[in-house]
Short mmCIF file of C-alpha atoms in Angstrom, two decimals:
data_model
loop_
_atom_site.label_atom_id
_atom_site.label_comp_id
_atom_site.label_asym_id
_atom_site.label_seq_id
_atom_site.Cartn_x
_atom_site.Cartn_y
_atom_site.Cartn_z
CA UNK A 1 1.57 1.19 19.73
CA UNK A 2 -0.01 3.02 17.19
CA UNK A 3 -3.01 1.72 14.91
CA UNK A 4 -5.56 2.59 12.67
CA UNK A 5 -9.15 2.30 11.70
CA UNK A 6 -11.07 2.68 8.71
CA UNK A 7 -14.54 2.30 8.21
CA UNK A 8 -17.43 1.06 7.06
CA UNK A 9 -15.92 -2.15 5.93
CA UNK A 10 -18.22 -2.70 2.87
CA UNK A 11 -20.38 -0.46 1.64
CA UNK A 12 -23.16 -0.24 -1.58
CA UNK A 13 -23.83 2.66 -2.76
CA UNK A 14 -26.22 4.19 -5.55
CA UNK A 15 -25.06 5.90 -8.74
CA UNK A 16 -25.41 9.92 -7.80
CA UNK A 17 -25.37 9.06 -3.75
CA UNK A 18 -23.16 11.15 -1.49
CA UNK A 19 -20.03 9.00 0.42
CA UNK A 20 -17.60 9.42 3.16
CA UNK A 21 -15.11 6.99 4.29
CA UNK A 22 -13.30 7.82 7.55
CA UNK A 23 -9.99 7.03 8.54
CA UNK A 24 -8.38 7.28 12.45
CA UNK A 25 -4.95 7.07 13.51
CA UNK A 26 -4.57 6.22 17.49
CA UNK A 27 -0.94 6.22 18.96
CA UNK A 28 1.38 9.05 17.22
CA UNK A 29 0.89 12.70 16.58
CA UNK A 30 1.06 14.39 13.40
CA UNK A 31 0.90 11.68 11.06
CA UNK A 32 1.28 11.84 7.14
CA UNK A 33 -1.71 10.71 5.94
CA UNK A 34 -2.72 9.15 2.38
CA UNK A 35 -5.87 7.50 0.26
CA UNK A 36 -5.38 5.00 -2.21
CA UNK A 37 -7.83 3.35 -4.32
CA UNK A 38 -7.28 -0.55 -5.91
CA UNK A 39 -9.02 -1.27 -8.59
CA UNK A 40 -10.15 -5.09 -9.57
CA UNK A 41 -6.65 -6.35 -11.01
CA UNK A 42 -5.13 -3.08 -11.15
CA UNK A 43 -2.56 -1.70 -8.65
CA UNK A 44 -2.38 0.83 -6.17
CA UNK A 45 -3.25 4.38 -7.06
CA UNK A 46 -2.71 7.20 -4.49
CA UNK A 47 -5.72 9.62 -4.56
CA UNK A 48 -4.62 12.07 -1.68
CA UNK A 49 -2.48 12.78 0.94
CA UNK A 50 -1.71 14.94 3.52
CA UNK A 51 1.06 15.91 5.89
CA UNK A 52 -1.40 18.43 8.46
CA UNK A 53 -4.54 19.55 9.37
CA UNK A 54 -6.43 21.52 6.75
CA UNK A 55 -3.44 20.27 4.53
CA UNK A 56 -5.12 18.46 1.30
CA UNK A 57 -2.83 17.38 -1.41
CA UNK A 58 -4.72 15.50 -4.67
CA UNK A 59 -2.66 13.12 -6.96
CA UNK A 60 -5.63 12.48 -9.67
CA UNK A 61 -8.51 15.00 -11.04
CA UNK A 62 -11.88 12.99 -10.11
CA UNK A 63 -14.89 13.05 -8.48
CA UNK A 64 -13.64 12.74 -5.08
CA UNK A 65 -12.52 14.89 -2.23
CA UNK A 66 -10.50 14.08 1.15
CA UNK A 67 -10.21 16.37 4.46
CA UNK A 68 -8.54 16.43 7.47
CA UNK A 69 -10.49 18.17 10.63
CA UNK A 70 -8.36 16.76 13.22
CA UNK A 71 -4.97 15.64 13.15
CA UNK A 72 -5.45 11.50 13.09
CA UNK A 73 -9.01 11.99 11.00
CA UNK A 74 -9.03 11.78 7.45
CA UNK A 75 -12.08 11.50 5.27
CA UNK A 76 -12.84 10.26 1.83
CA UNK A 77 -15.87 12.16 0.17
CA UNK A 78 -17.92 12.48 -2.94
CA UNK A 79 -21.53 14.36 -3.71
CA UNK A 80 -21.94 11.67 -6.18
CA UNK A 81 -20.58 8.66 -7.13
CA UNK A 82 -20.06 7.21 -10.42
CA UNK A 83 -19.92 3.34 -11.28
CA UNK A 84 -16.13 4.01 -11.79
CA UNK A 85 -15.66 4.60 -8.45
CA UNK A 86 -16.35 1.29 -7.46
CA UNK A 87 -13.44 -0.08 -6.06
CA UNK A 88 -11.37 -0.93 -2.38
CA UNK A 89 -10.09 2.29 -0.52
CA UNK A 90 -7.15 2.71 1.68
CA UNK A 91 -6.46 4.65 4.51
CA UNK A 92 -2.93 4.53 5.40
CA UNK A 93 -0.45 7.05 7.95
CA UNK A 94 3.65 7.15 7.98
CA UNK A 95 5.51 9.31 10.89
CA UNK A 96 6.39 12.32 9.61
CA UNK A 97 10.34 12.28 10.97
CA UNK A 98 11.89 8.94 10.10
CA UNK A 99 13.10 9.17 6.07
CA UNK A 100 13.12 5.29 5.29
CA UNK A 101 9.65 4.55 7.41
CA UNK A 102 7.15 2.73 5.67
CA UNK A 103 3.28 3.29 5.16
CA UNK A 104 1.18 1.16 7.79
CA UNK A 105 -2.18 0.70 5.98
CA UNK A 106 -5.98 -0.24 7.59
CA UNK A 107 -8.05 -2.58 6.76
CA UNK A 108 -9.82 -1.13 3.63
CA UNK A 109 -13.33 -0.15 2.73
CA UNK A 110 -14.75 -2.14 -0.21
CA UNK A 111 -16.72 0.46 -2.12
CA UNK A 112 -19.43 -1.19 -5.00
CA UNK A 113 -21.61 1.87 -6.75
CA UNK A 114 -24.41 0.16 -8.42
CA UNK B 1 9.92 9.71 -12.15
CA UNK B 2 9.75 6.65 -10.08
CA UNK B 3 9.10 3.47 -10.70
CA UNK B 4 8.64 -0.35 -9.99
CA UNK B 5 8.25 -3.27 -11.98
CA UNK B 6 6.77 -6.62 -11.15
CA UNK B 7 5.31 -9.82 -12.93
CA UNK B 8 1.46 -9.59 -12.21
CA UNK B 9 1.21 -13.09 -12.38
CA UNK B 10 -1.02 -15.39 -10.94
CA UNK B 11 1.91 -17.47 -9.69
CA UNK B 12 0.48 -20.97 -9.24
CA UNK B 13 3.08 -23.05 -7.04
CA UNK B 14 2.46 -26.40 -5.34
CA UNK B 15 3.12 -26.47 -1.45
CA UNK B 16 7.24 -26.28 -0.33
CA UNK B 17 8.03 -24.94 -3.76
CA UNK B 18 11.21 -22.54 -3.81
CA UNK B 19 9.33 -19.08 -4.70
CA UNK B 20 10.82 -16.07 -6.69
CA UNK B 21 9.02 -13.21 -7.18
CA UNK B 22 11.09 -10.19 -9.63
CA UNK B 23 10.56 -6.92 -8.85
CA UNK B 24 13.03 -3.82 -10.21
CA UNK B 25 12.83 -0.16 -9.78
CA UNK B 26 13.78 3.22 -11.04
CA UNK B 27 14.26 5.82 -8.71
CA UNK B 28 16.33 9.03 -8.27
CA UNK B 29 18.80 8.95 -5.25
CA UNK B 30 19.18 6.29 -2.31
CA UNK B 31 15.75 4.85 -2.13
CA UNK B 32 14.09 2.35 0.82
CA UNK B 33 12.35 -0.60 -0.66
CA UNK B 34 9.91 -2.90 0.77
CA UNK B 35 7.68 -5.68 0.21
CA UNK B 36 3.98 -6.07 1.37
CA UNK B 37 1.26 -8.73 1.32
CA UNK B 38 -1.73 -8.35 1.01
CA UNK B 39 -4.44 -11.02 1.96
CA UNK B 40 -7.38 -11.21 0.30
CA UNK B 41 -10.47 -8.84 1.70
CA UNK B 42 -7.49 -6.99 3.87
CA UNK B 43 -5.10 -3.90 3.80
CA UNK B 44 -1.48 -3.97 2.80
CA UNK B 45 0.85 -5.38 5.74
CA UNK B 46 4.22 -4.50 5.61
CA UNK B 47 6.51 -8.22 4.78
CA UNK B 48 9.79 -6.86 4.85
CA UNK B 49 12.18 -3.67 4.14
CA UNK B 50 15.58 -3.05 3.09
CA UNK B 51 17.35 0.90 3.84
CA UNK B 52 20.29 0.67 1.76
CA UNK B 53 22.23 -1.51 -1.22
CA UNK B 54 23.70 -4.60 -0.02
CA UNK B 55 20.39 -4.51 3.14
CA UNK B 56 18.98 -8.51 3.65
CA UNK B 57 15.60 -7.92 4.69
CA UNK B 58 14.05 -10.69 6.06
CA UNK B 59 10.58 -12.09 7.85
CA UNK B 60 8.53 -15.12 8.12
CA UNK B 61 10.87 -16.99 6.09
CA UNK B 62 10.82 -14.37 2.80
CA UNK B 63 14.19 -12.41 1.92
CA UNK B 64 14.65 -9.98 -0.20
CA UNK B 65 18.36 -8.16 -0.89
CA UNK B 66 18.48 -4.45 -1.96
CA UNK B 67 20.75 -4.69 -5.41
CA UNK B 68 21.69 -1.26 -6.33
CA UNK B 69 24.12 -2.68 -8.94
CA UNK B 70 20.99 -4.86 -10.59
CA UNK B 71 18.30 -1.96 -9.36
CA UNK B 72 16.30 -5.26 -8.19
CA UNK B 73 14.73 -6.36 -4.87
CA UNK B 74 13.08 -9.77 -6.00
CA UNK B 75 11.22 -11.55 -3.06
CA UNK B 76 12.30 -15.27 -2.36
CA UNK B 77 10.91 -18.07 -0.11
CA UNK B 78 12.61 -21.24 0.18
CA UNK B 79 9.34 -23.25 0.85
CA UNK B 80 5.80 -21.64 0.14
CA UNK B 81 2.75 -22.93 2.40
CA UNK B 82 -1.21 -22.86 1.45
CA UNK B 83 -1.70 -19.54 3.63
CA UNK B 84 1.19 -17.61 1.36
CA UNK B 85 -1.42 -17.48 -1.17
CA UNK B 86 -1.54 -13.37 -1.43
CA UNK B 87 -0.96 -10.64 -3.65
CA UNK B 88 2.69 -9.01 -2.98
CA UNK B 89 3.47 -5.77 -3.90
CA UNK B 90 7.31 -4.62 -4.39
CA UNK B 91 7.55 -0.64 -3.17
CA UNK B 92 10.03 1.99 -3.05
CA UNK B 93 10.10 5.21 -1.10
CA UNK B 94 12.11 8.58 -2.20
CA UNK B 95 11.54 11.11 0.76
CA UNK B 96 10.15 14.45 -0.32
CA UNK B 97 7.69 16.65 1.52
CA UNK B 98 6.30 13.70 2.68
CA UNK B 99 6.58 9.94 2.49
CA UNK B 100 6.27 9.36 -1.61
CA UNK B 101 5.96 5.37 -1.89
CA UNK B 102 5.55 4.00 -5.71
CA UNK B 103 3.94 0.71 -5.62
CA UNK B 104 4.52 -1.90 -8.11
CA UNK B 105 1.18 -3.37 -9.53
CA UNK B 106 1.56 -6.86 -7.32
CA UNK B 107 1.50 -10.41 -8.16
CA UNK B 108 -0.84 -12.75 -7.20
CA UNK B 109 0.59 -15.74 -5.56
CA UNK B 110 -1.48 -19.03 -5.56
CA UNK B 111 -0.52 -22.17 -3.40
CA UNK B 112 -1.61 -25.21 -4.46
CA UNK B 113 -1.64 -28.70 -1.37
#
């Protein structure tokens, strides 16, 4: 069966600090794979996605960045964060035949920038 | 474009309540819909999905029915328990390139003993 990891599970991180969040899939090949950021009472915005390695897709302008060296990796980078990107990240893959499959999401990374 | 519409609530229900939670999209085509909960300090688990108008989905005693006529997909429980309390987020998905899901903004459900 396929799963997926995400980690760190919490993390605090200075104003101006570097991040990276990483993201594994284990169980399929060539997953679609997608970051998405919640906000505190907000909803789910999708930050990037991707549908193959070395294939980077952004859905906002911002201070972040997202890669894909392998085919089940995906990482979540900045050079520096900003209190506004305080918030819970998530890592989440679909199969990439199969029209009416859903996302399967980890567990989330909750991200505080002090 | 796409979209979804949900109460953001807090719902505040007292245990074996009957639970109704709207939700209503916009979408181009034949879209999927789905629900998912979300737990608090966890990821997004997929609740239920329906493929096509007229679809029941169904699971751990939540339905939800695909209207196409009504453009709604509202979420009902017969009987809510403590560990329902959640946020649930209605969610469409129009196949493009890859898998586009629009999210609805969620409600937060609270169950009350």
């Amino acid at each position: 069966s396929q799963t997926i990891h995400q980690w760190p599970a919490t993390l605090v991180q200075p104003v101006g600090s570097p991040l990276s969040l990483e993201c594994t899939v284990e169980g399929t090949s060539n997953p679609n794979l997608y970051w998405y950021r919640q906000a505190a009472g907000r909803g789910l915005q999708l930050l990037f996605y991707s549908v193959g390695i070395g294939q980077i897709s952004s859905e906002v302008p911002q201070n972040l960045s997202a890669s894909r060296p392998q085919d089940r990796q995906f990482i979540l980078s900045s050079k520096k964060l900003l209190l506004s990107d305080s918030g819970f990240y998530l890592c989440a893959w679909s199969p990439t035949r199969g029209s009416n499959s859903p996302l399967h999401f980890g567990n989330g990374t909750r991200l505080t920038v002090t | 474009g796409d979209s979804v519409t949900q109460m953001e609530g807090p719902v505040t229900l007292s245990e074996e309540a009957f639970l109704t939670i709207n939700c209503t999209y916009t979408a181009t085509g034949y879209p999927s819909l789905f629900w998912y909960v979300q737990y608090p300090g966890e990821g997004l688990q997929l609740l239920l999905k329906a493929t096509k108008a007229d679809d029941k989905g169904s699971n751990k005693g939540f339905e939800a029915t695909y209207r196409k006529e009504t453009t709604s997909f509202h979420l009902e429980k017969g009987s809510v328990q403590v560990s329902d309390s959640a946020v649930y987020f209605c969610a469409l998905l129009n196949s493009g390139g890859y898998q586009k899901v629009t999210f609805g903004i969620g409600t937060k459900l609270q169950v009350i003993p």
